[in-house]
mmCIF file with all atom_site columns, C-alpha atoms and ligand atoms in Angstrom:
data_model
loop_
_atom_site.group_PDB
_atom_site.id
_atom_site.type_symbol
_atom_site.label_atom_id
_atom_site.label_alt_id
_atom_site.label_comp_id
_atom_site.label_asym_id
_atom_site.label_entity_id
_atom_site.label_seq_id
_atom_site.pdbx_PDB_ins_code
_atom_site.Cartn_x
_atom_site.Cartn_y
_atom_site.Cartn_z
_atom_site.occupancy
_atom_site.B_iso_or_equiv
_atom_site.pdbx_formal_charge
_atom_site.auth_seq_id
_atom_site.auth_comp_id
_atom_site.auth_asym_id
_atom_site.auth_atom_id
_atom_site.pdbx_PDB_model_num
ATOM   1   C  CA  . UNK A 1 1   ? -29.239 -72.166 -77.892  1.00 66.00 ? 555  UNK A CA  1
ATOM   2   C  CA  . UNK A 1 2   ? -33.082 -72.428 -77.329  1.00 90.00 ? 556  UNK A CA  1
ATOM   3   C  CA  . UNK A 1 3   ? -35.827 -74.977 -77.298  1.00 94.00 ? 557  UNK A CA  1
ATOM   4   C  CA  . UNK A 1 4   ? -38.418 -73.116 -79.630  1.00 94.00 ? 558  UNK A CA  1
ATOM   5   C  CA  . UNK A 1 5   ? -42.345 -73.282 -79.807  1.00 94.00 ? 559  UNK A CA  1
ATOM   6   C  CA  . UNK A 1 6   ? -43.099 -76.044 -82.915  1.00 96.00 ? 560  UNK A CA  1
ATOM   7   C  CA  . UNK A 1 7   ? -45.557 -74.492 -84.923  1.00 95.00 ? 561  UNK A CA  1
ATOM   8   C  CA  . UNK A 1 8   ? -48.561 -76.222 -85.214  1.00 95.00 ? 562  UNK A CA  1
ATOM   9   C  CA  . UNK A 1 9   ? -51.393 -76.740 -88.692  1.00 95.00 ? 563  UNK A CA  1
ATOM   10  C  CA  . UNK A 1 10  ? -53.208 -75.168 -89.635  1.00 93.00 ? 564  UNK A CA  1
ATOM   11  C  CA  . UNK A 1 11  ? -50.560 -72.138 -88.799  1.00 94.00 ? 565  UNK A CA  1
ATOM   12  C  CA  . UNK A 1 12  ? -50.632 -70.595 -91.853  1.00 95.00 ? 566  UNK A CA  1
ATOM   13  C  CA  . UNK A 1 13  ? -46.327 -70.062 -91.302  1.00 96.00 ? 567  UNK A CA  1
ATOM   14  C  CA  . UNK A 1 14  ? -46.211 -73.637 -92.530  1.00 97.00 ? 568  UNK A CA  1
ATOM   15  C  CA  . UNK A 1 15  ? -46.982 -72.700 -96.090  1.00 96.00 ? 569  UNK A CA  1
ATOM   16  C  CA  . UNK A 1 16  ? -44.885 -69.542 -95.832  1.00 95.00 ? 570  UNK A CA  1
ATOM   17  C  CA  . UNK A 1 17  ? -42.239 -69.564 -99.328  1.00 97.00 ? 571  UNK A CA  1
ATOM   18  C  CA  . UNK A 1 18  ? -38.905 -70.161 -98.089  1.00 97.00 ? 572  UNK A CA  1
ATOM   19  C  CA  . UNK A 1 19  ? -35.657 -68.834 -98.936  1.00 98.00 ? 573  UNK A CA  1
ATOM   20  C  CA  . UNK A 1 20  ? -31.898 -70.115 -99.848  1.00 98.00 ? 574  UNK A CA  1
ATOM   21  C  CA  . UNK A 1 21  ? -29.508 -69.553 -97.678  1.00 98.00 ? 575  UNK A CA  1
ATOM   22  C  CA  . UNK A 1 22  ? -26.728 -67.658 -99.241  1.00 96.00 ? 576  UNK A CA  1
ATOM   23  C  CA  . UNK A 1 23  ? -23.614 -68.205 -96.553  1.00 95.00 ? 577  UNK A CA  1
ATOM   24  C  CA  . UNK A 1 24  ? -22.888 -70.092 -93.512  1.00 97.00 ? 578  UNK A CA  1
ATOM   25  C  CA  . UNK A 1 25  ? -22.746 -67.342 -91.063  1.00 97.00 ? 579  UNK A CA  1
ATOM   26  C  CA  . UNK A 1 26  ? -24.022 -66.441 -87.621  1.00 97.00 ? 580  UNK A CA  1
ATOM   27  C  CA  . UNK A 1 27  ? -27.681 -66.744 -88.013  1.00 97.00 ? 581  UNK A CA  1
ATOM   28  C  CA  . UNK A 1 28  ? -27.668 -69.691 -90.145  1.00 98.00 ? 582  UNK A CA  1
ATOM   29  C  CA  . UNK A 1 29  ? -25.554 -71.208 -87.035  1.00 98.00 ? 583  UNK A CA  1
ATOM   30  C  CA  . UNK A 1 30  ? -27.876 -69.932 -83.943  1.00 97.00 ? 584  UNK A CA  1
ATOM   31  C  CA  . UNK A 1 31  ? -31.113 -71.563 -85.984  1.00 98.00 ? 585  UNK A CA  1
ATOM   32  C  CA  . UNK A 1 32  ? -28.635 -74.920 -86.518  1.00 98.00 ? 586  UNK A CA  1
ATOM   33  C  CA  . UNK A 1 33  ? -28.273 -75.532 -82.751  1.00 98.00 ? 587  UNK A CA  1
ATOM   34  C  CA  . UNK A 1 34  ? -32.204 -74.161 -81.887  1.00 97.00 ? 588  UNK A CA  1
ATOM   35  C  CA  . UNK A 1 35  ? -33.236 -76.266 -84.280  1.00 98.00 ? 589  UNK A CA  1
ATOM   36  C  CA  . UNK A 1 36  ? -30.730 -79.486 -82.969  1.00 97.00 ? 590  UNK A CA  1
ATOM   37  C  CA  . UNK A 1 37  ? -32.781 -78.603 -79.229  1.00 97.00 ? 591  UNK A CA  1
ATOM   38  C  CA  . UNK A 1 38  ? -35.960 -78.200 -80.434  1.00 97.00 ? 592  UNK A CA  1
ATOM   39  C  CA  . UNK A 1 39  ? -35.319 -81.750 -82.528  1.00 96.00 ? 593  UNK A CA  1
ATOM   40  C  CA  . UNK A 1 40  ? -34.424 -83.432 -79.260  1.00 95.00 ? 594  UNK A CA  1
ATOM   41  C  CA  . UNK A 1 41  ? -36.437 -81.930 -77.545  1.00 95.00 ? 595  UNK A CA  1
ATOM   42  C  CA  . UNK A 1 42  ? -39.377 -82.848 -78.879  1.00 94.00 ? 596  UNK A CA  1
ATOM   43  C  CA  . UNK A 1 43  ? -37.968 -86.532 -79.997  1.00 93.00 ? 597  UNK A CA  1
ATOM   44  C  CA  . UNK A 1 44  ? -37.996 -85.921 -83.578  1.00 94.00 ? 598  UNK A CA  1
ATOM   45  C  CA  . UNK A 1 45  ? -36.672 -87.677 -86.477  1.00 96.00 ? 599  UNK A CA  1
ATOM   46  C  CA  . UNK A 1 46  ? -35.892 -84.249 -88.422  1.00 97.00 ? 600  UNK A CA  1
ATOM   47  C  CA  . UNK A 1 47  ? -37.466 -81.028 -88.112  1.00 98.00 ? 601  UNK A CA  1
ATOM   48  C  CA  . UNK A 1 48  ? -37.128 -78.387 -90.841  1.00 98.00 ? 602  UNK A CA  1
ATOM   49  C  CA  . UNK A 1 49  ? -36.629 -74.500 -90.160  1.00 98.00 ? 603  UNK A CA  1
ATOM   50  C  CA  . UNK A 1 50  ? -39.896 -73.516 -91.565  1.00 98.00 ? 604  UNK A CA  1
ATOM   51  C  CA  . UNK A 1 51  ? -41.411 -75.634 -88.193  1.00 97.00 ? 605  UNK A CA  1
ATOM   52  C  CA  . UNK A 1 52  ? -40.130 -73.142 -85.666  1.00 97.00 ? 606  UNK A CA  1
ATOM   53  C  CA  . UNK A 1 53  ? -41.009 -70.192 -88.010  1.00 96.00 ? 607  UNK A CA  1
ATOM   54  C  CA  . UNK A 1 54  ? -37.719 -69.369 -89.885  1.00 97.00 ? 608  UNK A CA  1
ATOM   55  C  CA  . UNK A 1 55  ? -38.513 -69.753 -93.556  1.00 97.00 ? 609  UNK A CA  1
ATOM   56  C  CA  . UNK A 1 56  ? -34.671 -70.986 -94.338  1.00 98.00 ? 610  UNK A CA  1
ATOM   57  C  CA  . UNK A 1 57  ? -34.585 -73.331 -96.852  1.00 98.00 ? 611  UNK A CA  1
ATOM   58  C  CA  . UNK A 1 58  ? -32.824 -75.699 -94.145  1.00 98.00 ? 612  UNK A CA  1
ATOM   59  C  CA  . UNK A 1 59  ? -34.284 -79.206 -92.576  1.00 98.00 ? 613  UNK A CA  1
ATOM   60  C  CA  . UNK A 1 60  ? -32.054 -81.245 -89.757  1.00 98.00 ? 614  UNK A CA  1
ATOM   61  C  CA  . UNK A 1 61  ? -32.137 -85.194 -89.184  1.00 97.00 ? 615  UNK A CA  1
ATOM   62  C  CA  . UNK A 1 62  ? -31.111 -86.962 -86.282  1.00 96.00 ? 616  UNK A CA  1
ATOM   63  C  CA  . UNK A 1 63  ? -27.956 -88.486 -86.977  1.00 96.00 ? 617  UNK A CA  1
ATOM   64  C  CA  . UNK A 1 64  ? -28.327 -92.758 -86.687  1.00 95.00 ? 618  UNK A CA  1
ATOM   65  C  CA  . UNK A 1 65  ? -31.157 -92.319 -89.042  1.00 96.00 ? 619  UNK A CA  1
ATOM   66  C  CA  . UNK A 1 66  ? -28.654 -90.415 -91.258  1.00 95.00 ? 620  UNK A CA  1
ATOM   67  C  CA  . UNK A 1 67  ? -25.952 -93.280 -91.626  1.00 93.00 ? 621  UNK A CA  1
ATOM   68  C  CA  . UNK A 1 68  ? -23.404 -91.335 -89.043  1.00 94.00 ? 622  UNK A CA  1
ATOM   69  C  CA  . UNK A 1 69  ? -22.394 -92.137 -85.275  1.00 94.00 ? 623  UNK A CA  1
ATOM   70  C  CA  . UNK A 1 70  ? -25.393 -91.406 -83.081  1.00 90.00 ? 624  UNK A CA  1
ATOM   71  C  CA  . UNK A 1 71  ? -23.390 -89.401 -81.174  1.00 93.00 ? 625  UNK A CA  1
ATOM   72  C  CA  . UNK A 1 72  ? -22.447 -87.386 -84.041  1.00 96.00 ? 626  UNK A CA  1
ATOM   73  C  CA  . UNK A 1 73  ? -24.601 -83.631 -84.199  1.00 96.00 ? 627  UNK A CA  1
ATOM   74  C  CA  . UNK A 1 74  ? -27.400 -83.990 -86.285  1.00 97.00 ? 628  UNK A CA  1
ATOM   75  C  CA  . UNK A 1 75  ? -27.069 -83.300 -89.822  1.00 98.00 ? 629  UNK A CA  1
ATOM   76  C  CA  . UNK A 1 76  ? -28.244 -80.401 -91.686  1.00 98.00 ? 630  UNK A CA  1
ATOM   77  C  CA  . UNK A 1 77  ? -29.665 -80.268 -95.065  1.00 98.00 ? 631  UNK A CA  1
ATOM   78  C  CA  . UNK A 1 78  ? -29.156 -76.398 -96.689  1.00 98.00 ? 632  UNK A CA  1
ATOM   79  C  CA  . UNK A 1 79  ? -30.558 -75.774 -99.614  1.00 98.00 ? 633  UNK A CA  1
ATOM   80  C  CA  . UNK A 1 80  ? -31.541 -79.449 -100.620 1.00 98.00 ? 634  UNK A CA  1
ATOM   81  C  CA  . UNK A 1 81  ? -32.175 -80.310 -104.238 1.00 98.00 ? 635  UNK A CA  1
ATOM   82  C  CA  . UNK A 1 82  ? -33.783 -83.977 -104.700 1.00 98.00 ? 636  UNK A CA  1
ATOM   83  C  CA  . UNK A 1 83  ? -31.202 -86.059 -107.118 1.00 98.00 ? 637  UNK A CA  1
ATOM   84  C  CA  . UNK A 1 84  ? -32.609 -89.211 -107.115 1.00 97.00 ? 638  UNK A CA  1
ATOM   85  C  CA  . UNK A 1 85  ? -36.629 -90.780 -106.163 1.00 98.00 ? 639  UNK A CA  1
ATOM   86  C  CA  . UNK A 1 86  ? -37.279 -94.628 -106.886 1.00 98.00 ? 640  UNK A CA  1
ATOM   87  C  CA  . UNK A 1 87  ? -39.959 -95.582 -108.981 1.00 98.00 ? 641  UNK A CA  1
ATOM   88  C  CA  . UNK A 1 88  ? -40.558 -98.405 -106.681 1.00 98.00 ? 642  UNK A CA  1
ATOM   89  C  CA  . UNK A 1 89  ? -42.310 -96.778 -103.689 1.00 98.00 ? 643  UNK A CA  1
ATOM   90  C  CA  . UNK A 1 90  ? -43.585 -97.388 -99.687  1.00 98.00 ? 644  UNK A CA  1
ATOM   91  C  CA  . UNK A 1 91  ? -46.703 -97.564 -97.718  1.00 97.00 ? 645  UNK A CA  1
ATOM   92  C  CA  . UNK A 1 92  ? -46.115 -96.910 -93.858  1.00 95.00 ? 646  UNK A CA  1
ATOM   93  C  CA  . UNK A 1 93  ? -47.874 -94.187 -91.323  1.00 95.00 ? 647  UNK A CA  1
ATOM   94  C  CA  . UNK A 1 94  ? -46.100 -91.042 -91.043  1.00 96.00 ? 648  UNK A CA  1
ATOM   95  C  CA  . UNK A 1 95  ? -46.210 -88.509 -88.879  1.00 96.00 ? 649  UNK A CA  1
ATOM   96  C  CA  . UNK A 1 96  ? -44.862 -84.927 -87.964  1.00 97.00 ? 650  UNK A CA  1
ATOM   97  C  CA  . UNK A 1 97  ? -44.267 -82.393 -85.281  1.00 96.00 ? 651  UNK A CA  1
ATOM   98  C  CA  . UNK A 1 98  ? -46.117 -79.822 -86.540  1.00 96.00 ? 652  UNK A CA  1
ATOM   99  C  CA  . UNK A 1 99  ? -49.054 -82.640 -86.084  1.00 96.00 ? 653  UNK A CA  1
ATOM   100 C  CA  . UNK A 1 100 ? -49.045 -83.935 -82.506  1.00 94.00 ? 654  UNK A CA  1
ATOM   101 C  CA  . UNK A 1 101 ? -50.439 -87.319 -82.022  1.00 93.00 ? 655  UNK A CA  1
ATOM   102 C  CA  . UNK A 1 102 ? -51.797 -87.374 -85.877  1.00 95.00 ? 656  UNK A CA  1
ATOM   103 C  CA  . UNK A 1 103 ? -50.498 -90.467 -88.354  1.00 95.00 ? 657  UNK A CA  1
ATOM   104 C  CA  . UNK A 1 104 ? -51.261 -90.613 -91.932  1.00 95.00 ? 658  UNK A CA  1
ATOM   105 C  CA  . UNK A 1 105 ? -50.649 -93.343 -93.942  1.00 95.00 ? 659  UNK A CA  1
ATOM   106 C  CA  . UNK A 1 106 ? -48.425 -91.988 -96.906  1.00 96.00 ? 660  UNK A CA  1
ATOM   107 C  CA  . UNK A 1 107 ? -46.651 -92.922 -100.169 1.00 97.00 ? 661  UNK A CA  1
ATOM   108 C  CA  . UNK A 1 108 ? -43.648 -92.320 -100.454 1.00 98.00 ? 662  UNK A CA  1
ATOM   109 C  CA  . UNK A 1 109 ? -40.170 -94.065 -102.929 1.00 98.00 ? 663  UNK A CA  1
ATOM   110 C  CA  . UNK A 1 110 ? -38.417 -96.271 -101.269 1.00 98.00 ? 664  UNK A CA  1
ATOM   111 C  CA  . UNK A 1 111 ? -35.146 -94.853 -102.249 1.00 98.00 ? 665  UNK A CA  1
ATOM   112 C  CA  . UNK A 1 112 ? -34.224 -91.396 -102.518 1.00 98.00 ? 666  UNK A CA  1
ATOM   113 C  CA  . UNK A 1 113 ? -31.504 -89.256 -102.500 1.00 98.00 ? 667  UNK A CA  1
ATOM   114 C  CA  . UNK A 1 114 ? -30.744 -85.830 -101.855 1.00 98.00 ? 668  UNK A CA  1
ATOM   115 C  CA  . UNK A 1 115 ? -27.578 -83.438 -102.477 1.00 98.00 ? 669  UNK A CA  1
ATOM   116 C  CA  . UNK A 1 116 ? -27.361 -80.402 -100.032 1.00 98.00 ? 670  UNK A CA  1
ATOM   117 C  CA  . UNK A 1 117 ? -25.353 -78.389 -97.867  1.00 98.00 ? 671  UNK A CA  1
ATOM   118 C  CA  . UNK A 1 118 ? -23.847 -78.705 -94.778  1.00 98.00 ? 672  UNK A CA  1
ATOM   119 C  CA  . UNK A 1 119 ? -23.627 -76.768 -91.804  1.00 97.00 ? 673  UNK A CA  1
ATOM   120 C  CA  . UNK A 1 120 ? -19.728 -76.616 -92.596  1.00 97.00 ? 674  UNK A CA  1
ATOM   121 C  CA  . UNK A 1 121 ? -20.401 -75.127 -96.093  1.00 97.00 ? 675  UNK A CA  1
ATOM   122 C  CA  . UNK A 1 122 ? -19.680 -78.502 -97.805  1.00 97.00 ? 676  UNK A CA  1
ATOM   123 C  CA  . UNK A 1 123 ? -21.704 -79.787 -100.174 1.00 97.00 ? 677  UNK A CA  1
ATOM   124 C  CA  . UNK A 1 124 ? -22.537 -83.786 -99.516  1.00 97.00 ? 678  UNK A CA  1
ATOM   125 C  CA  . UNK A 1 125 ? -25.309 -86.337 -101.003 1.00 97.00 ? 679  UNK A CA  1
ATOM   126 C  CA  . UNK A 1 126 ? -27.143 -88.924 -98.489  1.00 97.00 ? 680  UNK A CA  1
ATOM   127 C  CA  . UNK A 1 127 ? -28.937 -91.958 -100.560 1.00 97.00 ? 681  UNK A CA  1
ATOM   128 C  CA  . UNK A 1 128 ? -31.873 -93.405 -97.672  1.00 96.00 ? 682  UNK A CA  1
ATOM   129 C  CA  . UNK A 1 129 ? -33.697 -96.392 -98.329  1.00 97.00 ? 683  UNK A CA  1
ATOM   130 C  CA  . UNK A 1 130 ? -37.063 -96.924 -96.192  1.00 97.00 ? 684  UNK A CA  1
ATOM   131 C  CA  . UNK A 1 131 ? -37.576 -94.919 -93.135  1.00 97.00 ? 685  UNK A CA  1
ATOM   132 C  CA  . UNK A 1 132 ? -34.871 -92.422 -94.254  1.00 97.00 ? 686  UNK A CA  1
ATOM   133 C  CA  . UNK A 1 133 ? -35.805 -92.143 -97.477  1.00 98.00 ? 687  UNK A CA  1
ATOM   134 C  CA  . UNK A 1 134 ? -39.468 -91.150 -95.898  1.00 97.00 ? 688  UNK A CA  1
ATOM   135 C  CA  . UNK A 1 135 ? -37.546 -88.678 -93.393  1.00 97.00 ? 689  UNK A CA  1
ATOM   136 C  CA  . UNK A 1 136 ? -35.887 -87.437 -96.166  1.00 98.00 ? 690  UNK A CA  1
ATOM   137 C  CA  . UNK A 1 137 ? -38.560 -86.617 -98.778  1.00 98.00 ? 691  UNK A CA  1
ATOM   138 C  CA  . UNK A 1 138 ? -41.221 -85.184 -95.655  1.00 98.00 ? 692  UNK A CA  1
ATOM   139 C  CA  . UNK A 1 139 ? -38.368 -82.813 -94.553  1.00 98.00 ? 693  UNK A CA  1
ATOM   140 C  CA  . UNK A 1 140 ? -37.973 -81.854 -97.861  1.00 98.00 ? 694  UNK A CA  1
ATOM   141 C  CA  . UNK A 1 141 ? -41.856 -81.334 -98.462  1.00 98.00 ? 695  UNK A CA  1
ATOM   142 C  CA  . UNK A 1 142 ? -41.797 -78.672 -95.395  1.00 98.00 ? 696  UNK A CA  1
ATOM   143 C  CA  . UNK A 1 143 ? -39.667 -76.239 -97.751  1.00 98.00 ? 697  UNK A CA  1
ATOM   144 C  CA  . UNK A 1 144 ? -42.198 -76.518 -100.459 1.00 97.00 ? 698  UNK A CA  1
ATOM   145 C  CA  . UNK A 1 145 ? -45.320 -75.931 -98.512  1.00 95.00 ? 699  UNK A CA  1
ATOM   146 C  CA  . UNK A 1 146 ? -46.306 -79.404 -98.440  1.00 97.00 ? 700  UNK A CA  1
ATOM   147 C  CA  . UNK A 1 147 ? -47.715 -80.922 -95.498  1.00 97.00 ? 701  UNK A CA  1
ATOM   148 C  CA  . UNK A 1 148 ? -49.133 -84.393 -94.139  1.00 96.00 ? 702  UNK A CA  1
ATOM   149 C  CA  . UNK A 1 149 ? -53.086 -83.308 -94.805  1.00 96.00 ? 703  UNK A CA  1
ATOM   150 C  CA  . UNK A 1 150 ? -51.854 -82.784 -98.427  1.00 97.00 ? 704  UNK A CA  1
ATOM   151 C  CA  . UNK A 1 151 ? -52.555 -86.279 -98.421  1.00 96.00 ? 705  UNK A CA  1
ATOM   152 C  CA  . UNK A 1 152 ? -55.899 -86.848 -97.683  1.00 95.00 ? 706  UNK A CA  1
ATOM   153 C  CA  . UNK A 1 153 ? -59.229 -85.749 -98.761  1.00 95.00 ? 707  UNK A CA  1
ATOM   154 C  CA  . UNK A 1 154 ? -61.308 -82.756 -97.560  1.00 95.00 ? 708  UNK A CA  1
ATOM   155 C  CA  . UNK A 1 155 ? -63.106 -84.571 -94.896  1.00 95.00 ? 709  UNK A CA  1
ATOM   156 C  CA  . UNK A 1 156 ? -60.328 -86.410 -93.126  1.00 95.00 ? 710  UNK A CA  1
ATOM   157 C  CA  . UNK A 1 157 ? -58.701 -82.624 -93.515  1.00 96.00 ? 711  UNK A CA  1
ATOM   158 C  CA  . UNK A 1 158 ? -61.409 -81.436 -91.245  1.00 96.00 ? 712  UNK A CA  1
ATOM   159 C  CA  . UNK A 1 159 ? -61.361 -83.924 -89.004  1.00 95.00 ? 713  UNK A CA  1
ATOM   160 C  CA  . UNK A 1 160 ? -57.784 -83.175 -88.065  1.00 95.00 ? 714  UNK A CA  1
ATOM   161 C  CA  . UNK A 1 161 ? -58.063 -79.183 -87.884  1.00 95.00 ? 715  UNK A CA  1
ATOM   162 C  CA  . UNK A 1 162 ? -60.716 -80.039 -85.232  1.00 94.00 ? 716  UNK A CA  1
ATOM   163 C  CA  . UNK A 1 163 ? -58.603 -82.368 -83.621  1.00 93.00 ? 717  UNK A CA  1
ATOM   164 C  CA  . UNK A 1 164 ? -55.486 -80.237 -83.364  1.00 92.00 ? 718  UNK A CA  1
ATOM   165 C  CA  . UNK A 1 165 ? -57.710 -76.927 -82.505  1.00 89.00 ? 719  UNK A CA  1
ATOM   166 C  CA  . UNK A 1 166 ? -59.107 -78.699 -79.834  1.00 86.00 ? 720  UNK A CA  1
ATOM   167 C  CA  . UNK A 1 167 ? -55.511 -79.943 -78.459  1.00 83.00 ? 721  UNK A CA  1
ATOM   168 C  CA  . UNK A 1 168 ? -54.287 -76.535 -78.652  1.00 80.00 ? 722  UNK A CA  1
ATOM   169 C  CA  . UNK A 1 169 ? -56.940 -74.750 -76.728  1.00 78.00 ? 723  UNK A CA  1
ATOM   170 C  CA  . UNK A 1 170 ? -56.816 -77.268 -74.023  1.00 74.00 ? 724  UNK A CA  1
ATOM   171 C  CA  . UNK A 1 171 ? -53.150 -76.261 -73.916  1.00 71.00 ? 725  UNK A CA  1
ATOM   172 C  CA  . UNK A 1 172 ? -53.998 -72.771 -73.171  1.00 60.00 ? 726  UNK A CA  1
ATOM   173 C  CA  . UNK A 1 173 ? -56.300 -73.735 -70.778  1.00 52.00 ? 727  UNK A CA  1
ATOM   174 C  CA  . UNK A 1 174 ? -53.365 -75.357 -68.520  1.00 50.00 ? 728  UNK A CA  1
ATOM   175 C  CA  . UNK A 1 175 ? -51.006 -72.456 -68.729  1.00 48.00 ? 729  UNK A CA  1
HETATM 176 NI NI1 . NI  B 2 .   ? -42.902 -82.767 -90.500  1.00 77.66 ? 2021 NI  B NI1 1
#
């Protein structure tokens, strides 16, 4: 079990293709509980695989948000397929670990649901309104590529990159 590094745009590791996972065996259950500590750690909603540099088609979501107990392990999504996306949709900001201290305002359904497995090998559906239907559809976006500043223009793009560069070298700096 390990807190890992979050990997941060414009990394190009966040666009990397990512890849089923075939069985629930060792590996898949060592990047389950680094993923679960690097969630927590960094007081995430969800985190997806692809965020710590694994390119398993695999995202995580903290578990009240996900309709269980909160003290309940956090639920994984393997292999997630998108059933179900309202028509009627949501305007809120978003935002995402891979984007320290940046919130975009994005729209999203307001209902959606998704059919996936488990980190027991069992196949299960989760319908989210609001909030979790937002967690639910950004996580998902991670393991196609997509990321928050593929929802603004070019110059509100830049303006971020130069944000975020500057963060991270002043990061270096201190260690
Ligand atoms: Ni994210």
């Amino acid at each position: 079990m390990a807190v890992r590094d979050v990997v941060v745009w414009p990394d190009p590791r966040l666009r990397q293709e990512t890849q089923p996972v075939e069985a629930i065996d060792d590996r898949v259950r060592a990047l389950y509980r680094d993923l679960c500590d690097t969630m927590y750690a960094e007081n995430g909603l969800g985190i997806a695989a692809i965020q710590i540099g694994d390119p398993t088609r695999m995202f995580l979501v903290e578990p009240k948000l996900a309709g269980r107990d909160e003290n309940d392990p956090p639920v994984a999504f393997i292999n997630p397929e998108i059933v179900f996306a309202s028509e009627e949709t949501q305007l809120s900001d978003e935002g995402c670990l891979s984007f320290p201290d940046v919130f975009i305002e994005v729209e999203r359904p307001m209902r959606a649901r998704i059919r996936a497995m488990g980190i027991d090998g069992q196949m299960f559906e989760v319908e989210g309104e609001g909030l979790l239907a937002r967690c639910l559809l950004h996580e998902y976006d991670h393991l196609t590529g997509k990321l928050l500043v593929d929802f603004v223009g070019p110059l509100k793009r830049q303006m971020i990159k130069r944000k975020l560069q500057k963060a991270s070298a002043r990061a270096g700096g201190e260690l």
